[in-house]
Short mmCIF file of C-alpha atoms in Angstrom, two decimals:
data_model
loop_
_atom_site.label_atom_id
_atom_site.label_comp_id
_atom_site.label_asym_id
_atom_site.label_seq_id
_atom_site.Cartn_x
_atom_site.Cartn_y
_atom_site.Cartn_z
CA MET A 874 107.87 94.09 108.82
CA TRP A 875 109.72 97.52 106.93
CA PRO A 876 111.11 99.60 110.16
CA ALA A 877 111.42 102.81 107.97
CA ALA A 878 107.37 103.35 107.18
CA SER A 879 105.71 100.46 109.38
CA LEU A 880 107.56 101.33 112.50
CA LEU A 881 106.53 104.96 112.24
CA PRO A 882 103.36 105.44 114.16
CA ASN A 883 99.87 106.62 111.38
CA PRO A 884 100.22 109.19 110.76
CA PRO A 885 102.96 109.66 110.06
CA THR A 886 104.13 105.86 110.01
CA PRO A 887 106.55 106.41 104.09
CA GLN A 888 112.96 97.04 84.01
CA PRO A 889 113.06 95.55 81.23
CA ARG A 890 115.55 94.08 83.53
CA LEU A 891 116.21 96.67 86.21
CA ARG A 892 119.56 98.50 86.05
CA LEU A 893 121.43 96.79 88.91
CA SER A 894 124.51 97.82 88.74
CA GLY A 895 126.77 99.97 90.71
CA GLY A 896 127.00 103.63 91.54
CA SER A 897 128.87 104.12 88.23
CA ARG A 898 126.35 104.08 86.16
CA HIS A 899 123.37 106.63 85.26
CA ARG A 900 120.65 106.66 87.95
CA THR A 901 116.99 107.05 86.82
CA SER A 902 114.98 109.90 86.61
CA GLU A 903 112.78 108.62 89.43
CA ARG A 904 115.41 108.77 92.34
CA ARG A 905 114.72 110.99 94.94
CA ARG A 906 116.91 113.86 95.98
CA CYS A 907 116.97 113.15 100.18
CA SER A 908 119.52 115.37 101.08
CA LYS A 909 117.62 118.62 99.26
CA LEU A 910 114.07 117.91 100.18
CA THR A 911 115.13 117.60 103.74
CA VAL A 912 116.16 121.60 103.29
CA LEU A 913 113.90 122.75 100.59
CA SER A 914 110.67 122.24 98.99
CA SER A 915 110.99 121.67 95.18
CA SER A 916 109.97 125.29 94.10
CA SER A 917 112.77 126.94 96.07
CA SER A 918 114.85 128.54 93.65
CA SER A 919 118.84 128.38 93.88
CA SER A 920 118.48 131.97 94.72
CA SER A 921 116.37 132.19 97.80
CA SER A 922 118.55 128.92 99.52
CA ASP A 923 121.53 131.17 98.97
CA ALA A 924 120.22 134.28 100.43
CA LYS A 925 118.81 132.22 103.83
CA GLU A 926 122.42 130.84 103.78
CA ASP A 927 123.76 134.28 103.90
CA LEU A 928 121.17 135.56 106.49
CA VAL A 929 122.37 132.31 108.50
CA THR A 930 126.08 133.12 108.00
CA ALA A 931 125.65 136.87 108.68
CA ALA A 932 123.78 136.04 111.85
CA GLY A 933 126.54 133.67 113.03
CA ARG A 934 129.43 136.23 112.47
CA LEU A 935 127.51 138.87 113.91
CA LEU A 936 127.28 136.73 117.07
CA TRP A 937 130.59 135.10 117.48
CA GLY A 938 132.57 136.37 114.52
CA ARG A 939 134.57 133.81 112.68
CA GLY A 940 135.61 131.44 115.82
CA LEU A 941 133.06 128.60 116.60
CA PRO A 942 130.14 128.72 118.33
CA PRO A 943 130.31 129.42 122.28
CA GLN A 944 130.46 125.86 124.47
CA ALA A 945 127.21 126.95 125.77
CA LEU A 946 125.18 127.34 122.50
CA VAL A 947 126.83 124.09 121.40
CA SER A 948 125.80 122.37 124.62
CA ALA A 949 122.31 123.61 124.39
CA VAL A 950 121.82 122.38 120.75
CA ARG A 951 123.46 118.95 121.55
CA SER A 952 120.85 118.51 124.48
CA GLY A 953 118.13 119.40 122.63
CA TRP A 954 119.26 116.93 119.66
CA SER A 955 119.43 114.46 122.04
CA ALA A 956 116.28 114.62 123.69
CA ALA A 957 114.53 114.90 120.20
CA TRP A 958 116.11 111.86 118.92
CA HIS A 959 115.28 109.59 121.57
CA LEU A 960 111.66 110.58 121.69
CA MET A 961 111.99 109.91 117.63
CA MET A 962 113.74 106.46 118.31
CA ARG A 963 111.07 105.33 121.09
CA GLN A 964 108.35 106.08 117.94
CA LEU A 965 110.65 104.18 115.39
CA ALA A 966 112.10 101.59 117.22
CA PRO A 967 110.40 100.59 120.52
CA SER A 968 112.42 99.35 123.12
CA SER A 969 112.12 95.81 124.25
CA SER A 970 110.63 95.66 128.21
CA SER A 971 112.16 91.93 128.54
CA ALA A 972 114.31 92.21 131.60
CA ALA A 973 116.91 89.70 129.61
CA SER A 974 117.65 92.69 127.15
CA PRO A 975 119.96 95.25 127.84
CA PRO A 976 117.67 98.95 128.29
CA GLY A 977 117.62 100.50 125.06
CA SER A 978 117.09 97.52 123.13
CA TYR A 979 115.14 97.53 119.84
CA ALA A 980 111.79 95.20 120.33
CA ARG A 981 110.19 94.31 116.62
CA PRO A 982 106.38 94.76 117.05
CA THR A 983 104.30 91.63 116.22
CA SER A 984 102.48 91.36 112.86
CA SER A 985 98.50 92.20 113.23
CA PHE A 986 97.95 89.25 110.60
CA PRO A 987 100.37 86.94 111.48
CA SER A 988 99.30 83.99 109.43
CA VAL A 989 97.04 82.86 106.53
CA PRO A 990 93.86 81.38 106.95
CA ALA A 991 93.75 77.54 106.06
CA SER A 992 90.89 78.44 103.36
CA TYR A 993 93.21 80.20 101.18
CA CYS A 994 96.00 77.42 100.34
CA ARG A 995 93.16 75.26 99.05
CA ASN A 996 91.95 78.54 97.04
CA PRO A 997 94.49 81.13 96.47
CA MET A 998 92.35 82.99 94.25
CA ASN A 999 91.78 86.91 94.07
CA LEU A 1000 94.98 87.97 96.14
CA HIS A 1001 96.85 90.83 96.02
CA LEU A 1002 100.68 91.64 97.27
CA TYR A 1003 101.59 94.99 98.43
CA VAL A 1004 105.33 95.38 98.50
CA ALA A 1005 108.14 97.95 98.90
CA LEU A 1006 111.42 97.58 97.08
CA PRO A 1007 113.72 98.93 99.70
CA CYS A 1008 112.20 96.68 102.39
CA PRO A 1009 114.19 93.06 103.32
CA TRP A 1010 111.06 91.41 104.37
CA ALA A 1011 109.28 92.53 101.48
CA HIS A 1012 112.19 91.55 99.01
CA ARG A 1013 111.92 88.14 100.70
CA VAL A 1014 108.43 87.97 99.30
CA LEU A 1015 109.10 89.15 95.90
CA VAL A 1016 112.13 86.60 95.43
CA VAL A 1017 109.93 83.42 96.32
CA ARG A 1018 107.04 84.92 94.16
CA ALA A 1019 109.78 84.80 91.12
CA LEU A 1020 111.21 81.44 92.15
CA LYS A 1021 107.93 79.96 92.34
CA GLY A 1022 106.35 81.39 88.97
CA LEU A 1023 103.77 83.13 90.19
CA ARG A 1024 104.16 86.85 88.73
CA SER A 1025 101.05 85.95 86.62
CA ALA A 1026 98.99 84.24 89.44
CA LEU A 1027 99.76 86.77 92.37
CA PRO A 1028 99.97 90.65 90.80
CA VAL A 1029 101.23 93.29 93.00
CA SER A 1030 101.56 96.72 93.70
CA ILE A 1031 104.88 98.58 94.68
CA ALA A 1032 104.51 101.20 97.03
CA ALA A 1033 107.53 103.97 97.84
CA PRO A 1034 108.84 105.34 100.52
CA GLY A 1035 107.05 108.98 101.49
CA LEU A 1036 109.60 111.42 103.31
CA ASP A 1037 107.05 111.50 106.47
CA GLY A 1038 107.81 108.01 106.57
CA SER A 1039 104.36 106.42 105.06
CA TRP A 1040 104.06 104.33 101.75
CA LEU A 1041 103.14 106.20 98.95
CA PHE A 1042 101.64 105.06 95.47
CA ARG A 1043 102.48 106.84 92.28
CA PRO A 1044 99.52 107.64 90.09
CA ARG A 1045 101.51 107.49 86.67
CA GLY A 1046 104.29 105.04 87.40
CA PRO A 1047 105.43 102.46 85.13
CA SER A 1048 103.54 99.33 85.00
CA ALA A 1049 105.17 96.18 86.97
CA VAL A 1050 105.13 93.55 83.79
CA GLY A 1051 107.38 90.55 84.20
CA GLU A 1052 110.67 91.61 85.90
CA ASP A 1053 109.73 95.19 85.47
CA LEU A 1054 109.07 96.01 89.29
CA ARG A 1055 109.42 100.09 90.20
CA PRO A 1056 106.89 102.15 92.09
CA GLY A 1057 103.82 102.78 90.74
CA PRO A 1058 99.76 102.91 91.31
CA ASP A 1059 97.50 100.88 93.50
CA ARG A 1060 96.70 98.40 90.82
CA ALA A 1061 94.16 96.86 93.64
CA ASN A 1062 92.25 99.67 94.95
CA ALA A 1063 93.79 102.71 93.30
CA ARG A 1064 94.51 103.80 96.74
CA SER A 1065 97.08 106.95 97.31
CA THR A 1066 98.92 105.37 100.45
CA LEU A 1067 98.80 101.91 101.82
CA ARG A 1068 97.57 103.18 105.08
CA GLU A 1069 94.06 103.76 102.94
CA VAL A 1070 94.48 100.20 101.53
CA TYR A 1071 94.46 98.87 105.44
CA GLY A 1072 91.54 101.21 106.33
CA LEU A 1073 89.39 99.32 103.57
CA ARG A 1074 89.48 96.50 105.57
CA ARG A 1075 85.74 95.74 107.41
CA GLY A 1076 85.94 97.41 110.67
CA GLY A 1077 88.96 99.68 109.61
CA TYR A 1078 92.52 99.77 110.85
CA ASP A 1079 94.52 102.03 112.94
CA GLY A 1080 97.81 99.97 113.35
CA ARG A 1081 100.89 100.02 111.56
CA SER A 1082 100.73 100.02 107.70
CA THR A 1083 103.41 97.54 107.31
CA VAL A 1084 104.91 95.54 103.89
CA PRO A 1085 104.54 93.24 102.97
CA MET A 1086 100.92 92.58 103.05
CA LEU A 1087 98.89 90.16 101.24
CA TRP A 1088 95.38 91.28 100.21
CA ASP A 1089 91.80 89.26 99.27
CA ALA A 1090 91.19 91.61 96.27
CA GLU A 1091 87.71 90.62 96.48
CA ARG A 1092 86.49 90.61 99.96
CA LYS A 1093 88.59 93.60 100.59
CA GLU A 1094 90.25 92.28 103.56
CA VAL A 1095 93.86 91.84 104.80
CA VAL A 1096 94.93 88.12 104.55
CA CYS A 1097 98.20 88.70 106.33
CA ASN A 1098 101.34 90.71 106.94
CA GLU A 1099 104.10 88.94 108.59
CA SER A 1100 106.42 87.90 105.58
CA TYR A 1101 107.69 84.35 106.40
CA ALA A 1102 103.92 83.18 106.74
CA ILE A 1103 103.57 84.98 103.15
CA ILE A 1104 106.51 83.13 101.81
CA GLU A 1105 105.75 79.47 103.49
CA PHE A 1106 102.19 79.94 101.87
CA LEU A 1107 103.66 80.97 98.31
CA ASN A 1108 105.65 77.84 98.39
CA SER A 1109 102.89 75.44 99.35
CA ALA A 1110 99.64 76.74 98.38
CA ASP A 1111 98.07 75.49 94.81
CA PHE A 1112 97.75 77.85 92.35
CA GLY A 1113 97.06 75.43 89.52
CA GLY A 1114 96.82 76.84 85.75
CA GLU A 1115 97.41 80.17 87.42
CA VAL A 1116 101.19 79.23 87.61
CA HIS A 1117 103.18 80.38 84.27
CA GLY A 1118 106.90 79.16 83.82
CA GLY A 1119 107.37 77.53 87.56
CA SER A 1120 110.13 74.59 87.71
CA GLY A 1121 108.04 72.97 90.39
CA LEU A 1122 110.57 73.95 93.14
CA ASP A 1123 110.05 73.42 96.73
CA LEU A 1124 111.92 75.74 99.18
CA CYS A 1125 110.65 73.92 102.19
CA PRO A 1126 110.65 70.13 101.37
CA SER A 1127 109.52 67.88 104.50
CA GLU A 1128 112.71 66.23 105.11
CA LEU A 1129 114.43 69.53 105.57
CA LYS A 1130 111.69 71.57 107.33
CA ASN A 1131 113.37 70.84 110.70
CA GLU A 1132 117.07 72.06 109.65
CA ILE A 1133 115.13 74.81 107.64
CA ASP A 1134 113.87 76.11 111.39
CA ASP A 1135 116.87 75.71 113.00
CA TRP A 1136 118.44 77.99 110.70
CA ASN A 1137 115.82 80.52 110.83
CA ARG A 1138 115.83 80.43 114.66
CA VAL A 1139 119.33 81.56 114.43
CA ILE A 1140 119.12 84.05 111.33
CA TYR A 1141 116.43 85.77 112.06
CA PRO A 1142 117.27 87.01 115.86
CA ASN A 1143 120.82 87.67 115.18
CA VAL A 1144 120.86 88.56 111.16
CA ASN A 1145 117.37 89.45 109.97
CA ASN A 1146 116.65 91.31 112.99
CA GLY A 1147 120.01 91.56 114.25
CA VAL A 1148 121.19 94.56 112.09
CA TYR A 1149 117.89 96.81 112.96
CA ARG A 1150 119.31 95.65 116.63
CA CYS A 1151 122.17 97.32 115.69
CA GLY A 1152 120.84 100.32 114.17
CA PHE A 1153 118.15 101.17 116.34
CA ALA A 1154 119.75 100.47 119.25
CA GLN A 1155 119.26 103.45 122.02
CA SER A 1156 122.18 102.60 124.20
CA GLN A 1157 125.67 101.49 124.03
CA GLU A 1158 125.24 98.16 126.09
CA ALA A 1159 122.13 97.49 123.54
CA TYR A 1160 124.66 98.17 120.89
CA ASP A 1161 127.40 95.93 121.85
CA THR A 1162 125.08 93.27 122.39
CA ALA A 1163 123.58 93.14 119.19
CA VAL A 1164 126.51 93.56 117.07
CA ASN A 1165 128.37 90.90 118.80
CA GLY A 1166 125.36 88.40 118.19
CA LEU A 1167 125.73 89.41 114.72
CA PHE A 1168 128.92 89.23 113.89
CA ASN A 1169 129.11 85.78 115.72
CA THR A 1170 126.49 84.67 114.14
CA LEU A 1171 128.05 85.66 110.28
CA ASP A 1172 131.56 84.07 111.91
CA MET A 1173 129.49 80.79 111.95
CA ILE A 1174 128.06 81.12 108.90
CA GLU A 1175 130.77 81.69 107.09
CA SER A 1176 132.66 78.42 108.59
CA HIS A 1177 129.29 76.37 107.53
CA LEU A 1178 129.48 77.49 104.05
CA SER A 1179 133.07 76.88 103.16
CA THR A 1180 131.59 72.85 102.61
CA SER A 1181 127.88 73.68 101.58
CA ARG A 1182 126.82 75.30 98.54
CA TYR A 1183 123.95 76.54 100.77
CA LEU A 1184 122.59 76.59 104.17
CA CYS A 1185 120.96 73.06 103.88
CA GLY A 1186 123.85 71.81 101.63
CA ASP A 1187 122.77 71.63 98.09
CA ALA A 1188 119.06 72.75 98.47
CA LEU A 1189 118.06 76.11 97.77
CA THR A 1190 115.29 76.55 101.00
CA LEU A 1191 113.18 79.61 102.43
CA ALA A 1192 116.11 79.99 105.05
CA ASP A 1193 118.36 80.82 102.08
CA VAL A 1194 115.97 83.23 100.83
CA CYS A 1195 115.58 84.92 104.31
CA LEU A 1196 119.91 85.18 104.72
CA PHE A 1197 119.90 86.78 101.43
CA THR A 1198 117.86 89.61 101.31
CA THR A 1199 119.45 91.02 104.40
CA LEU A 1200 123.20 90.05 103.21
CA ILE A 1201 122.77 91.79 99.47
CA ARG A 1202 122.17 95.01 101.92
CA PHE A 1203 124.69 94.51 104.02
CA ASP A 1204 127.58 96.59 102.70
CA LEU A 1205 124.94 98.71 100.71
CA VAL A 1206 123.13 99.79 103.69
CA TYR A 1207 123.37 97.84 107.21
CA ASN A 1208 127.55 98.38 107.47
CA VAL A 1209 127.35 102.08 107.38
CA LEU A 1210 124.05 103.59 108.61
CA PHE A 1211 123.36 100.46 111.04
CA LYS A 1212 127.15 100.71 112.25
CA CYS A 1213 127.33 97.10 111.67
CA THR A 1214 131.18 98.08 111.42
CA LYS A 1215 133.15 95.51 112.53
CA LYS A 1216 133.51 93.47 108.93
CA LYS A 1217 132.07 94.11 105.61
CA LEU A 1218 130.47 91.08 103.74
CA LEU A 1219 132.84 91.59 101.02
CA GLU A 1220 135.52 90.31 104.15
CA TYR A 1221 133.93 87.05 104.21
CA PRO A 1222 134.66 84.95 101.00
CA ASN A 1223 132.02 81.95 101.59
CA LEU A 1224 129.62 84.61 102.66
CA TYR A 1225 130.12 86.78 99.63
CA GLY A 1226 130.48 84.01 97.25
CA TYR A 1227 127.06 82.59 98.78
CA THR A 1228 125.09 85.89 97.76
CA CYS A 1229 127.02 86.12 94.35
CA ASP A 1230 125.30 82.69 93.69
CA MET A 1231 122.11 83.56 94.80
CA TYR A 1232 122.31 86.98 92.99
CA GLN A 1233 123.21 85.55 89.82
CA ILE A 1234 119.54 83.18 89.81
CA PRO A 1235 117.98 85.05 87.15
CA GLU A 1236 114.67 85.20 88.95
CA VAL A 1237 116.33 86.46 92.22
CA VAL A 1238 118.28 89.24 90.26
CA SER A 1239 115.11 90.71 88.83
CA THR A 1240 113.86 91.50 92.59
CA CYS A 1241 116.87 93.52 93.33
CA ASN A 1242 117.03 97.11 92.80
CA PHE A 1243 119.96 99.05 94.55
CA GLU A 1244 119.10 102.49 94.16
CA ALA A 1245 115.82 101.87 95.72
CA ILE A 1246 117.36 100.07 98.52
CA MET A 1247 119.76 103.23 99.42
CA ASP A 1248 117.08 106.06 98.73
CA GLY A 1249 114.61 103.63 101.21
CA TYR A 1250 116.99 103.94 103.61
CA TYR A 1251 119.16 106.98 103.82
CA CYS A 1252 116.64 109.22 102.77
CA THR A 1253 113.51 107.94 105.21
CA LEU A 1254 115.31 107.13 108.41
CA PHE A 1255 116.17 110.67 109.84
CA PRO A 1256 116.83 109.67 112.91
CA LEU A 1257 119.84 107.75 111.53
CA ASN A 1258 120.96 109.97 108.90
CA PRO A 1259 119.17 114.00 109.63
CA GLY A 1260 121.35 115.54 106.85
CA GLY A 1261 119.67 113.25 104.27
CA ILE A 1262 123.39 112.69 102.55
CA LEU A 1263 123.22 109.92 100.20
CA PRO A 1264 126.46 107.96 100.32
CA VAL A 1265 128.20 106.75 97.11
CA MET A 1266 127.73 102.74 96.03
CA PRO A 1267 130.08 100.23 97.63
CA SER A 1268 132.13 98.67 94.98
CA ALA A 1269 130.75 94.87 96.17
CA CYS A 1270 127.68 95.89 95.43
CA ASN A 1271 128.65 96.81 91.62
CA HIS A 1272 126.38 94.37 89.39
CA ASP A 1273 129.39 93.27 87.59
CA LEU A 1274 131.38 92.12 90.75
CA LEU A 1275 128.62 90.34 91.94
CA SER A 1276 128.20 88.57 88.45
CA LYS A 1277 131.44 87.28 88.46
CA PRO A 1278 132.06 83.21 88.90
CA HIS A 1279 131.82 82.29 92.50
CA ASN A 1280 132.55 78.48 92.08
CA ARG A 1281 129.81 77.79 94.76
CA GLU A 1282 128.84 74.93 92.56
CA ALA A 1283 131.70 72.66 93.04
CA LEU A 1284 130.70 72.41 96.87
CA SER A 1285 128.82 69.17 97.57
CA SER A 1286 127.00 68.06 100.12
CA SER A 1287 129.06 65.75 101.70
CA GLY A 1288 130.56 67.97 103.91
CA LYS A 1289 126.85 69.15 105.19
CA GLN A 1290 126.45 69.67 108.79
CA SER A 1291 123.14 70.44 110.59
CA ILE A 1292 123.20 73.82 112.93
CA HIS A 1293 121.07 74.08 115.82
CA ALA A 1294 119.73 77.28 117.75
CA SER A 1295 121.75 76.03 120.62
CA GLU A 1296 125.34 76.53 119.08
CA THR A 1297 125.13 79.96 118.99
#
């Protein structure tokens, strides 16, 4: 589930080949100017903005001259902002009630539709996928959909985050054809928001409207909104003649199932959710616990990848997909916005090379959109970035750098070692 839009209550709860290069290239016209939108509406003129600024400046000088604001005012504003921040964070990022977790620890809400009914595995017809490009949980579904050659079998609608945290559709957005994945209209139900789509199901819905979401277009019903259950389904379901260009790739072969599960038991709490436990921590103790768990796990994976091309040796698996969609966002977002600052991904030679290796798979790179990722985090998570300033894209996320030779194909499975959850 995506915590920008999906963890807010309702309401509010928001290429040809994609341009994936770093910040040096021209940004698309669709890019939202989040720092401006948080201050002025699009119709405000620059003159009125200057006038407002002059009034504020004049009032400040009248009250305390050209010096700093008085300490009493600073203390009052700080106390007010702190109280408002904690209130918003409790809604955005619910805290764990477990006695084993430090106070203020983030606890991800469970999915309302956690599994795909078995009947769909035998007959996966009339399904529609709802995603959003900033979301790492939705991204893993897009990656598996592409790797399995399911673009024709499983149509997709791509939502964009609104400033209030809800997921919105753009009525006249460009079509999603082949590798052209951009926010556009709701292609299954012609609705304006994802919340409206959820509300179409029998009996309605008043929970969190999360992505990714698998939808039965014929029955008008939510099939599943748990990302890992969806990618397992896409990997194993028989789409028959609807598959075009599929390679027969099995991302969860039976002989590796236990090892994949072992990796997921380590990666999900400490890395996938670990970055959110850092960013959404509401106490120093909660942050310290989360950040130590995150980097201890990254150190362990860095060592493992020194002798293994992928997590399970030479085979690309679902565990790699799940790790990749967090790593590709690490220097871009998590290192700065979520305070995962101990090291950058670029400082891990094996992890960074591994990320480049996966990024260079054509089906994978076609699902990446760095500008949408940055906009989705920095412009939507107001409690973490109240000024709405969008930073420059890190050099480590430059398309040309990510596309350089990584030489990881030289690694063999001879040094492969299994990982067990008890080791971390």
